[in-house]
């Protein structure tokens, strides 16, 4: 995704207020909640990678960057198209920048961790494949790619797919 379509721009223009996360204090509360969840799901699998750079694609206001920082990652970055969410992440000292996820990955075998929370479902299937291939090339051997997205064959698959105007598809548990 290189830029927003008109309907995406309209939809995302209200996301910061719509989620009710507009202050650094509210953001820290959210980070605390998500850090517990992330830690339970995959935290233990990342600790050996914290000496390597990590990047969060479509970083939003920085949940994954905050989590990685709490796990000892010091070389982290994030990229997102939404300037309001990037500004919120920056307001709490997270290294977020406005940019395109496809341009952000850079050199081959560089990253220990690449995270992509809630982005795959916003891309066309062709762009999703391109993203996965780009991440694969950018990861160091033994690196981790963390993806979160609606799962079409999950219990709430239809709800998760359709609860956001900008979702284009949802993979099943075997397609991604």
CSV table of N, CA and C in Angstrom, one decimal:
chain,number,residue,atom,x,y,z
A,1,UNK,N,0.9,-1.2,0.0
A,1,UNK,CA,0.0,0.0,0.0
A,1,UNK,C,0.9,1.2,0.0
A,2,UNK,N,0.8,2.0,-1.0
A,2,UNK,CA,1.7,3.2,-1.1
A,2,UNK,C,1.0,4.5,-0.7
A,3,UNK,N,-0.3,4.5,-0.9
A,3,UNK,CA,-1.0,5.7,-0.4
A,3,UNK,C,-2.5,5.3,-0.2
A,4,UNK,N,-3.2,6.1,0.5
A,4,UNK,CA,-4.6,5.8,0.8
A,4,UNK,C,-5.5,6.1,-0.4
A,5,UNK,N,-6.5,5.2,-0.6
A,5,UNK,CA,-7.6,5.5,-1.5
A,5,UNK,C,-8.5,6.5,-0.8
A,6,UNK,N,-9.4,7.1,-1.5
A,6,UNK,CA,-10.3,8.1,-0.9
A,6,UNK,C,-11.1,7.6,0.3
A,7,UNK,N,-11.7,6.4,0.2
A,7,UNK,CA,-12.5,5.8,1.2
A,7,UNK,C,-11.6,5.5,2.4
A,8,UNK,N,-10.4,5.1,2.2
A,8,UNK,CA,-9.4,4.8,3.3
A,8,UNK,C,-9.0,6.0,4.0
A,9,UNK,N,-8.8,7.1,3.3
A,9,UNK,CA,-8.4,8.3,3.9
A,9,UNK,C,-9.6,8.8,4.8
A,10,UNK,N,-10.8,8.7,4.3
A,10,UNK,CA,-11.9,9.1,5.1
A,10,UNK,C,-12.1,8.3,6.3
A,11,UNK,N,-11.9,7.0,6.2
A,11,UNK,CA,-12.1,6.1,7.3
A,11,UNK,C,-11.0,6.3,8.4
A,12,UNK,N,-9.8,6.4,7.9
A,12,UNK,CA,-8.6,6.5,8.8
A,12,UNK,C,-8.6,7.9,9.5
A,13,UNK,N,-9.2,8.9,8.9
A,13,UNK,CA,-9.2,10.2,9.5
A,13,UNK,C,-9.8,10.3,10.9
A,14,UNK,N,-10.6,9.3,11.2
A,14,UNK,CA,-11.3,9.3,12.5
A,14,UNK,C,-10.8,8.2,13.4
A,15,UNK,N,-9.8,7.5,13.0
A,15,UNK,CA,-9.3,6.3,13.8
A,15,UNK,C,-8.7,6.7,15.2
A,16,UNK,N,-8.0,7.7,15.3
A,16,UNK,CA,-7.4,8.1,16.5
A,16,UNK,C,-8.5,8.4,17.6
A,17,UNK,N,-9.4,9.3,17.2
A,17,UNK,CA,-10.5,9.6,18.1
A,17,UNK,C,-11.4,8.4,18.3
A,18,UNK,N,-11.7,7.7,17.2
A,18,UNK,CA,-12.6,6.6,17.3
A,18,UNK,C,-12.2,5.5,18.2
A,19,UNK,N,-10.9,5.3,18.4
A,19,UNK,CA,-10.4,4.3,19.3
A,19,UNK,C,-10.3,4.9,20.7
A,20,UNK,N,-10.5,6.2,20.9
A,20,UNK,CA,-10.4,6.8,22.2
A,20,UNK,C,-9.0,6.9,22.8
A,21,UNK,N,-8.0,6.8,21.9
A,21,UNK,CA,-6.6,6.8,22.4
A,21,UNK,C,-6.0,8.1,21.8
A,22,UNK,N,-6.0,9.2,22.6
A,22,UNK,CA,-5.6,10.5,22.1
A,22,UNK,C,-4.5,11.1,22.9
A,23,UNK,N,-4.2,10.5,24.1
A,23,UNK,CA,-3.2,11.1,24.9
A,23,UNK,C,-2.1,10.1,25.2
A,24,UNK,N,-0.9,10.6,25.6
A,24,UNK,CA,0.1,9.6,25.9
A,24,UNK,C,-0.3,8.7,27.1
A,25,UNK,N,-1.0,9.2,28.1
A,25,UNK,CA,-1.4,8.4,29.2
A,25,UNK,C,-2.3,7.3,28.8
A,26,UNK,N,-3.3,7.6,27.9
A,26,UNK,CA,-4.2,6.5,27.4
A,26,UNK,C,-3.4,5.5,26.6
A,27,UNK,N,-2.4,6.0,25.8
A,27,UNK,CA,-1.5,5.1,25.1
A,27,UNK,C,-0.7,4.1,26.0
A,28,UNK,N,-0.2,4.6,27.1
A,28,UNK,CA,0.5,3.8,28.0
A,28,UNK,C,-0.4,2.7,28.6
A,29,UNK,N,-1.6,3.1,28.9
A,29,UNK,CA,-2.6,2.1,29.4
A,29,UNK,C,-2.8,1.0,28.4
A,30,UNK,N,-2.9,1.4,27.2
A,30,UNK,CA,-3.1,0.4,26.1
A,30,UNK,C,-1.9,-0.5,25.9
A,31,UNK,N,-0.7,0.1,26.0
A,31,UNK,CA,0.5,-0.6,25.8
A,31,UNK,C,0.6,-1.7,26.9
A,32,UNK,N,0.2,-1.3,28.1
A,32,UNK,CA,0.3,-2.3,29.3
A,32,UNK,C,-0.5,-3.5,29.0
A,33,UNK,N,-1.8,-3.3,28.5
A,33,UNK,CA,-2.7,-4.4,28.2
A,33,UNK,C,-2.1,-5.3,27.1
A,34,UNK,N,-1.7,-4.6,26.0
A,34,UNK,CA,-1.2,-5.4,24.9
A,34,UNK,C,0.1,-6.1,25.2
A,35,UNK,N,1.0,-5.5,26.0
A,35,UNK,CA,2.3,-6.2,26.3
A,35,UNK,C,2.0,-7.5,27.0
A,36,UNK,N,1.0,-7.6,27.9
A,36,UNK,CA,0.7,-8.9,28.6
A,36,UNK,C,0.3,-9.9,27.5
A,37,UNK,N,-0.6,-9.5,26.6
A,37,UNK,CA,-1.1,-10.4,25.6
A,37,UNK,C,0.0,-10.9,24.7
A,38,UNK,N,0.8,-9.9,24.2
A,38,UNK,CA,1.9,-10.2,23.3
A,38,UNK,C,2.9,-11.1,23.9
A,39,UNK,N,3.2,-10.9,25.2
A,39,UNK,CA,4.2,-11.7,25.9
A,39,UNK,C,3.7,-13.1,26.1
A,40,UNK,N,2.4,-13.3,26.3
A,40,UNK,CA,1.9,-14.7,26.4
A,40,UNK,C,1.9,-15.4,25.1
A,41,UNK,N,1.6,-14.7,24.0
A,41,UNK,CA,1.5,-15.4,22.7
A,41,UNK,C,2.9,-15.7,22.1
A,42,UNK,N,3.8,-14.7,22.1
A,42,UNK,CA,5.0,-15.0,21.4
A,42,UNK,C,6.3,-14.3,22.0
A,43,UNK,N,6.2,-13.7,23.2
A,43,UNK,CA,7.3,-13.0,23.8
A,43,UNK,C,8.5,-13.9,23.9
A,44,UNK,N,8.3,-15.1,24.5
A,44,UNK,CA,9.5,-16.0,24.7
A,44,UNK,C,10.2,-16.4,23.5
A,45,UNK,N,9.6,-16.4,22.3
A,45,UNK,CA,10.2,-16.8,21.1
A,45,UNK,C,11.1,-15.7,20.5
A,46,UNK,N,11.1,-14.5,21.1
A,46,UNK,CA,11.8,-13.4,20.5
A,46,UNK,C,13.0,-13.0,21.3
A,47,UNK,N,13.2,-13.4,22.5
A,47,UNK,CA,14.2,-12.9,23.3
A,47,UNK,C,15.6,-13.1,22.8
A,48,UNK,N,15.8,-14.2,22.0
A,48,UNK,CA,17.2,-14.4,21.5
A,48,UNK,C,17.5,-13.5,20.3
A,49,UNK,N,16.4,-12.8,19.8
A,49,UNK,CA,16.6,-11.9,18.7
A,49,UNK,C,16.8,-10.4,19.0
A,50,UNK,N,16.8,-10.1,20.3
A,50,UNK,CA,16.8,-8.7,20.7
A,50,UNK,C,18.1,-8.0,20.4
A,51,UNK,N,19.1,-8.7,20.0
A,51,UNK,CA,20.4,-8.0,19.6
A,51,UNK,C,20.3,-7.5,18.1
A,52,UNK,N,19.3,-7.8,17.4
A,52,UNK,CA,19.2,-7.5,16.0
A,52,UNK,C,18.1,-6.4,15.8
A,53,UNK,N,18.1,-5.6,14.7
A,53,UNK,CA,17.1,-4.6,14.5
A,53,UNK,C,15.7,-5.3,14.3
A,54,UNK,N,14.7,-4.5,14.7
A,54,UNK,CA,13.3,-4.9,14.5
A,54,UNK,C,12.5,-3.8,13.9
A,55,UNK,N,11.6,-4.1,13.1
A,55,UNK,CA,10.7,-3.1,12.4
A,55,UNK,C,9.2,-3.5,12.5
A,56,UNK,N,8.4,-2.6,12.8
A,56,UNK,CA,7.0,-2.8,12.8
A,56,UNK,C,6.3,-2.1,11.6
A,57,UNK,N,5.8,-2.9,10.8
A,57,UNK,CA,5.1,-2.4,9.5
A,57,UNK,C,3.7,-2.0,9.8
A,58,UNK,N,3.2,-0.9,9.4
A,58,UNK,CA,1.9,-0.3,9.7
A,58,UNK,C,1.8,-0.2,11.2
A,59,UNK,N,2.8,0.5,11.8
A,59,UNK,CA,3.0,0.5,13.3
A,59,UNK,C,1.9,1.2,14.0
A,60,UNK,N,1.0,2.0,13.3
A,60,UNK,CA,0.0,2.7,14.1
A,60,UNK,C,0.6,3.6,15.1
A,61,UNK,N,0.1,3.5,16.4
A,61,UNK,CA,0.6,4.3,17.5
A,61,UNK,C,1.6,3.6,18.3
A,62,UNK,N,2.1,2.4,17.8
A,62,UNK,CA,3.3,1.9,18.4
A,62,UNK,C,3.2,0.7,19.4
A,63,UNK,N,2.1,0.0,19.4
A,63,UNK,CA,2.0,-1.1,20.3
A,63,UNK,C,3.1,-2.1,20.2
A,64,UNK,N,3.4,-2.6,19.0
A,64,UNK,CA,4.5,-3.6,18.8
A,64,UNK,C,5.8,-3.0,19.2
A,65,UNK,N,6.1,-1.8,18.8
A,65,UNK,CA,7.4,-1.2,19.1
A,65,UNK,C,7.6,-1.1,20.6
A,66,UNK,N,6.5,-0.7,21.3
A,66,UNK,CA,6.6,-0.6,22.8
A,66,UNK,C,6.9,-2.0,23.4
A,67,UNK,N,6.2,-3.0,22.9
A,67,UNK,CA,6.4,-4.4,23.4
A,67,UNK,C,7.8,-4.8,23.1
A,68,UNK,N,8.3,-4.6,21.9
A,68,UNK,CA,9.7,-5.0,21.6
A,68,UNK,C,10.7,-4.3,22.5
A,69,UNK,N,10.5,-3.0,22.7
A,69,UNK,CA,11.4,-2.3,23.6
A,69,UNK,C,11.4,-2.9,25.0
A,70,UNK,N,10.2,-3.3,25.4
A,70,UNK,CA,10.1,-3.8,26.8
A,70,UNK,C,10.8,-5.2,26.9
A,71,UNK,N,11.0,-5.9,25.7
A,71,UNK,CA,11.7,-7.2,25.7
A,71,UNK,C,13.2,-7.0,25.4
A,72,UNK,N,13.7,-5.8,25.5
A,72,UNK,CA,15.1,-5.6,25.4
A,72,UNK,C,15.6,-5.2,24.0
A,73,UNK,N,14.7,-5.0,23.0
A,73,UNK,CA,15.1,-4.6,21.7
A,73,UNK,C,15.5,-3.1,21.8
A,74,UNK,N,16.6,-2.7,21.3
A,74,UNK,CA,17.0,-1.3,21.3
A,74,UNK,C,17.0,-0.7,19.9
A,75,UNK,N,17.2,-1.5,18.9
A,75,UNK,CA,17.2,-1.0,17.5
A,75,UNK,C,15.8,-1.3,16.9
A,76,UNK,N,14.8,-0.4,17.2
A,76,UNK,CA,13.5,-0.7,16.6
A,76,UNK,C,13.1,0.5,15.8
A,77,UNK,N,12.2,0.3,14.9
A,77,UNK,CA,11.6,1.3,14.1
A,77,UNK,C,10.2,0.9,13.7
A,78,UNK,N,9.4,1.9,13.2
A,78,UNK,CA,8.1,1.6,12.8
A,78,UNK,C,7.7,2.6,11.6
A,79,UNK,N,6.9,2.1,10.8
A,79,UNK,CA,6.4,2.9,9.6
A,79,UNK,C,4.9,2.7,9.4
A,80,UNK,N,4.3,3.8,9.1
A,80,UNK,CA,2.8,3.8,8.9
A,80,UNK,C,2.5,5.0,7.9
A,81,UNK,N,1.4,4.8,7.3
A,81,UNK,CA,0.9,5.9,6.4
A,81,UNK,C,0.1,7.0,7.1
A,82,UNK,N,-0.4,6.7,8.3
A,82,UNK,CA,-1.3,7.6,9.0
A,82,UNK,C,-0.5,8.6,9.9
A,83,UNK,N,-0.4,9.8,9.4
A,83,UNK,CA,0.4,10.8,10.2
A,83,UNK,C,-0.1,11.0,11.6
A,84,UNK,N,-1.4,10.9,11.9
A,84,UNK,CA,-1.9,11.1,13.2
A,84,UNK,C,-1.5,10.0,14.2
A,85,UNK,N,-1.5,8.8,13.7
A,85,UNK,CA,-1.0,7.7,14.6
A,85,UNK,C,0.5,7.8,14.8
A,86,UNK,N,1.2,8.1,13.7
A,86,UNK,CA,2.7,8.2,13.8
A,86,UNK,C,3.0,9.3,14.8
A,87,UNK,N,2.3,10.4,14.8
A,87,UNK,CA,2.5,11.5,15.7
A,87,UNK,C,2.3,11.1,17.2
A,88,UNK,N,1.3,10.3,17.4
A,88,UNK,CA,1.0,9.8,18.7
A,88,UNK,C,2.1,8.9,19.2
A,89,UNK,N,2.6,8.0,18.3
A,89,UNK,CA,3.7,7.1,18.7
A,89,UNK,C,4.9,8.0,19.1
A,90,UNK,N,5.2,9.0,18.3
A,90,UNK,CA,6.3,9.8,18.5
A,90,UNK,C,6.2,10.6,19.8
A,91,UNK,N,5.0,10.9,20.2
A,91,UNK,CA,4.7,11.7,21.4
A,91,UNK,C,5.2,10.9,22.7
A,92,UNK,N,5.3,9.6,22.6
A,92,UNK,CA,5.8,8.8,23.7
A,92,UNK,C,7.2,8.3,23.5
A,93,UNK,N,7.9,8.9,22.5
A,93,UNK,CA,9.3,8.6,22.3
A,93,UNK,C,9.5,7.3,21.4
A,94,UNK,N,8.5,6.9,20.7
A,94,UNK,CA,8.8,5.7,19.8
A,94,UNK,C,9.2,6.2,18.4
A,95,UNK,N,10.1,5.4,17.8
A,95,UNK,CA,10.7,5.8,16.5
A,95,UNK,C,9.8,5.5,15.3
A,96,UNK,N,8.7,6.1,15.3
A,96,UNK,CA,7.7,5.9,14.2
A,96,UNK,C,8.0,6.9,13.1
A,97,UNK,N,7.7,6.5,11.9
A,97,UNK,CA,7.9,7.5,10.8
A,97,UNK,C,6.8,7.3,9.8
A,98,UNK,N,6.4,8.3,9.0
A,98,UNK,CA,5.4,8.2,7.9
A,98,UNK,C,6.2,7.5,6.8
A,99,UNK,N,5.6,6.5,6.2
A,99,UNK,CA,6.2,5.9,5.0
A,99,UNK,C,5.4,4.6,4.6
A,100,UNK,N,5.9,4.1,3.5
A,100,UNK,CA,5.4,3.0,2.8
A,100,UNK,C,6.0,1.7,3.3
A,101,UNK,N,5.3,0.7,3.7
A,101,UNK,CA,5.8,-0.5,4.2
A,101,UNK,C,6.7,-1.2,3.2
A,102,UNK,N,6.4,-1.1,1.9
A,102,UNK,CA,7.2,-1.8,0.9
A,102,UNK,C,8.6,-1.1,0.7
A,103,UNK,N,8.7,0.2,1.0
A,103,UNK,CA,10.0,0.9,1.0
A,103,UNK,C,10.8,0.8,2.2
A,104,UNK,N,10.1,0.4,3.3
A,104,UNK,CA,10.7,0.4,4.6
A,104,UNK,C,11.7,-0.7,4.9
A,105,UNK,N,11.5,-1.8,4.3
A,105,UNK,CA,12.3,-3.0,4.7
A,105,UNK,C,13.8,-2.9,4.4
A,106,UNK,N,14.1,-2.3,3.3
A,106,UNK,CA,15.6,-2.1,3.0
A,106,UNK,C,16.3,-3.4,2.7
A,107,UNK,N,17.5,-3.5,3.2
A,107,UNK,CA,18.5,-4.5,2.9
A,107,UNK,C,18.1,-5.9,3.3
A,108,UNK,N,18.7,-6.9,2.6
A,108,UNK,CA,18.4,-8.3,2.8
A,108,UNK,C,19.1,-8.7,4.1
A,109,UNK,N,18.4,-9.7,4.7
A,109,UNK,CA,18.9,-10.3,6.0
A,109,UNK,C,19.3,-9.4,7.0
A,110,UNK,N,18.6,-8.3,7.2
A,110,UNK,CA,18.9,-7.3,8.2
A,110,UNK,C,18.2,-7.4,9.5
A,111,UNK,N,16.9,-7.8,9.5
A,111,UNK,CA,16.1,-7.7,10.7
A,111,UNK,C,16.0,-9.0,11.4
A,112,UNK,N,16.0,-9.0,12.7
A,112,UNK,CA,15.7,-10.1,13.6
A,112,UNK,C,14.2,-10.4,13.7
A,113,UNK,N,13.5,-9.3,13.7
A,113,UNK,CA,12.0,-9.4,13.9
A,113,UNK,C,11.4,-8.3,12.9
A,114,UNK,N,10.3,-8.8,12.2
A,114,UNK,CA,9.5,-7.9,11.5
A,114,UNK,C,8.0,-8.2,12.0
A,115,UNK,N,7.3,-7.2,12.4
A,115,UNK,CA,6.0,-7.4,12.9
A,115,UNK,C,5.0,-6.7,11.9
A,116,UNK,N,3.9,-7.2,11.7
A,116,UNK,CA,2.9,-6.7,10.8
A,116,UNK,C,1.5,-7.0,11.4
A,117,UNK,N,1.1,-6.1,12.3
A,117,UNK,CA,-0.2,-6.3,13.0
A,117,UNK,C,-1.3,-5.6,12.2
A,118,UNK,N,-2.3,-6.3,11.7
A,118,UNK,CA,-3.5,-5.7,11.1
A,118,UNK,C,-3.1,-4.9,9.9
A,119,UNK,N,-2.3,-5.5,9.0
A,119,UNK,CA,-2.1,-4.9,7.7
A,119,UNK,C,-2.4,-5.8,6.5
A,120,UNK,N,-2.1,-7.1,6.6
A,120,UNK,CA,-2.3,-8.0,5.5
A,120,UNK,C,-3.7,-7.9,4.9
A,121,UNK,N,-4.7,-7.8,5.7
A,121,UNK,CA,-6.1,-7.8,5.3
A,121,UNK,C,-6.4,-6.5,4.6
A,122,UNK,N,-5.6,-5.5,4.7
A,122,UNK,CA,-5.8,-4.2,4.0
A,122,UNK,C,-5.2,-4.1,2.6
A,123,UNK,N,-4.3,-5.1,2.3
A,123,UNK,CA,-3.6,-5.1,1.0
A,123,UNK,C,-4.4,-6.0,0.0
A,124,UNK,N,-4.1,-5.8,-1.3
A,124,UNK,CA,-4.6,-6.7,-2.3
A,124,UNK,C,-3.9,-8.0,-2.1
A,125,UNK,N,-4.4,-9.1,-2.6
A,125,UNK,CA,-3.7,-10.4,-2.5
A,125,UNK,C,-2.3,-10.3,-3.1
A,126,UNK,N,-2.2,-9.6,-4.2
A,126,UNK,CA,-0.9,-9.5,-4.9
A,126,UNK,C,0.1,-8.8,-4.0
A,127,UNK,N,-0.4,-7.7,-3.4
A,127,UNK,CA,0.5,-6.9,-2.5
A,127,UNK,C,0.8,-7.7,-1.2
A,128,UNK,N,-0.1,-8.5,-0.8
A,128,UNK,CA,0.2,-9.3,0.4
A,128,UNK,C,1.3,-10.3,0.1
A,129,UNK,N,1.3,-10.9,-1.0
A,129,UNK,CA,2.3,-11.9,-1.4
A,129,UNK,C,3.7,-11.1,-1.5
A,130,UNK,N,3.6,-9.9,-2.2
A,130,UNK,CA,4.8,-9.1,-2.3
A,130,UNK,C,5.4,-8.8,-0.9
A,131,UNK,N,4.5,-8.4,0.0
A,131,UNK,CA,5.0,-8.1,1.3
A,131,UNK,C,5.6,-9.3,2.0
A,132,UNK,N,5.0,-10.4,2.0
A,132,UNK,CA,5.5,-11.6,2.6
A,132,UNK,C,6.9,-11.9,2.0
A,133,UNK,N,7.0,-11.9,0.7
A,133,UNK,CA,8.3,-12.1,0.0
A,133,UNK,C,9.4,-11.1,0.5
A,134,UNK,N,9.0,-9.8,0.6
A,134,UNK,CA,9.9,-8.8,1.0
A,134,UNK,C,10.4,-9.0,2.4
A,135,UNK,N,9.4,-9.4,3.3
A,135,UNK,CA,9.8,-9.6,4.7
A,135,UNK,C,10.8,-10.8,4.7
A,136,UNK,N,10.5,-11.9,4.0
A,136,UNK,CA,11.3,-13.1,4.0
A,136,UNK,C,12.7,-12.7,3.6
A,137,UNK,N,12.9,-11.8,2.6
A,137,UNK,CA,14.2,-11.4,2.2
A,137,UNK,C,14.9,-10.5,3.2
A,138,UNK,N,14.1,-9.7,3.9
A,138,UNK,CA,14.7,-8.8,4.9
A,138,UNK,C,15.1,-9.4,6.2
A,139,UNK,N,14.5,-10.6,6.5
A,139,UNK,CA,14.8,-11.3,7.8
A,139,UNK,C,16.2,-12.0,7.8
A,140,UNK,N,16.8,-11.9,8.9
A,140,UNK,CA,18.1,-12.6,9.1
A,140,UNK,C,17.7,-14.1,9.2
A,141,UNK,N,18.6,-15.0,8.9
A,141,UNK,CA,18.3,-16.4,9.1
A,141,UNK,C,17.9,-16.7,10.6
A,142,UNK,N,16.8,-17.3,10.8
A,142,UNK,CA,16.3,-17.6,12.2
A,142,UNK,C,15.5,-16.4,12.7
A,143,UNK,N,15.2,-15.4,11.9
A,143,UNK,CA,14.4,-14.3,12.3
A,143,UNK,C,12.9,-14.6,12.4
A,144,UNK,N,12.2,-13.7,13.0
A,144,UNK,CA,10.7,-14.0,13.2
A,144,UNK,C,9.9,-12.9,12.5
A,145,UNK,N,8.8,-13.4,11.8
A,145,UNK,CA,7.8,-12.6,11.2
A,145,UNK,C,6.5,-12.8,12.0
A,146,UNK,N,6.1,-11.7,12.7
A,146,UNK,CA,4.9,-11.8,13.5
A,146,UNK,C,3.8,-11.1,12.7
A,147,UNK,N,2.7,-11.9,12.4
A,147,UNK,CA,1.6,-11.3,11.7
A,147,UNK,C,0.3,-11.5,12.5
A,148,UNK,N,-0.5,-10.5,12.5
A,148,UNK,CA,-1.8,-10.6,13.1
A,148,UNK,C,-2.8,-10.1,12.1
A,149,UNK,N,-3.9,-10.9,11.9
A,149,UNK,CA,-4.9,-10.5,10.9
A,149,UNK,C,-6.2,-11.3,11.2
A,150,UNK,N,-7.3,-10.8,10.6
A,150,UNK,CA,-8.5,-11.6,10.8
A,150,UNK,C,-8.3,-13.0,10.1
A,151,UNK,N,-8.8,-14.0,10.7
A,151,UNK,CA,-8.7,-15.4,10.2
A,151,UNK,C,-10.1,-15.8,9.7
A,152,UNK,N,-10.2,-16.0,8.4
A,152,UNK,CA,-11.5,-16.3,7.8
A,152,UNK,C,-12.2,-17.5,8.3
A,153,UNK,N,-11.4,-18.5,8.7
A,153,UNK,CA,-12.0,-19.7,9.3
A,153,UNK,C,-12.1,-19.7,10.8
A,154,UNK,N,-11.8,-18.6,11.4
A,154,UNK,CA,-11.9,-18.5,12.9
A,154,UNK,C,-13.3,-18.2,13.3
A,155,UNK,N,-13.5,-18.4,14.6
A,155,UNK,CA,-14.9,-18.2,15.2
A,155,UNK,C,-15.5,-16.9,14.8
A,156,UNK,N,-14.8,-15.8,14.8
A,156,UNK,CA,-15.3,-14.5,14.4
A,156,UNK,C,-14.8,-14.0,13.1
A,157,UNK,N,-14.5,-14.9,12.2
A,157,UNK,CA,-13.9,-14.6,10.9
A,157,UNK,C,-14.7,-13.6,10.1
A,158,UNK,N,-16.0,-13.8,9.9
A,158,UNK,CA,-16.8,-12.9,9.1
A,158,UNK,C,-16.9,-11.5,9.8
A,159,UNK,N,-17.1,-11.5,11.1
A,159,UNK,CA,-17.1,-10.3,11.9
A,159,UNK,C,-15.8,-9.5,11.7
A,160,UNK,N,-14.7,-10.2,11.9
A,160,UNK,CA,-13.4,-9.5,11.9
A,160,UNK,C,-13.1,-9.0,10.5
A,161,UNK,N,-13.5,-9.7,9.5
A,161,UNK,CA,-13.3,-9.2,8.1
A,161,UNK,C,-14.1,-8.0,7.8
A,162,UNK,N,-15.4,-8.0,8.3
A,162,UNK,CA,-16.3,-7.0,7.9
A,162,UNK,C,-16.4,-5.8,8.8
A,163,UNK,N,-15.7,-5.8,10.0
A,163,UNK,CA,-15.8,-4.8,10.9
A,163,UNK,C,-15.0,-3.5,10.6
A,164,UNK,N,-14.4,-3.5,9.4
A,164,UNK,CA,-13.5,-2.4,9.0
A,164,UNK,C,-13.7,-2.2,7.5
A,165,UNK,N,-14.1,-1.0,7.2
A,165,UNK,CA,-14.4,-0.7,5.8
A,165,UNK,C,-13.2,-0.9,4.9
A,166,UNK,N,-12.0,-0.9,5.4
A,166,UNK,CA,-10.8,-1.0,4.6
A,166,UNK,C,-10.3,-2.4,4.4
A,167,UNK,N,-10.9,-3.4,5.1
A,167,UNK,CA,-10.4,-4.8,4.9
A,167,UNK,C,-10.8,-5.3,3.5
A,168,UNK,N,-9.9,-5.9,2.8
A,168,UNK,CA,-10.1,-6.4,1.5
A,168,UNK,C,-10.3,-7.9,1.4
A,169,UNK,N,-9.7,-8.6,2.4
A,169,UNK,CA,-9.8,-10.1,2.4
A,169,UNK,C,-9.3,-10.6,3.8
A,170,UNK,N,-9.5,-11.8,4.0
A,170,UNK,CA,-9.0,-12.4,5.3
A,170,UNK,C,-8.5,-13.8,4.9
A,171,UNK,N,-7.3,-14.1,5.2
A,171,UNK,CA,-6.7,-15.4,4.9
A,171,UNK,C,-7.3,-16.4,5.9
A,172,UNK,N,-7.2,-17.7,5.5
A,172,UNK,CA,-7.6,-18.8,6.4
A,172,UNK,C,-6.4,-19.2,7.2
A,173,UNK,N,-6.5,-20.2,8.0
A,173,UNK,CA,-5.4,-20.6,8.8
A,173,UNK,C,-4.3,-21.3,8.0
A,174,UNK,N,-4.7,-21.7,6.8
A,174,UNK,CA,-3.6,-22.3,5.9
A,174,UNK,C,-3.1,-21.5,4.8
A,175,UNK,N,-3.9,-20.4,4.4
A,175,UNK,CA,-3.5,-19.7,3.2
A,175,UNK,C,-2.3,-18.7,3.5
A,176,UNK,N,-2.3,-18.1,4.7
A,176,UNK,CA,-1.2,-17.2,4.9
A,176,UNK,C,0.1,-17.9,5.1
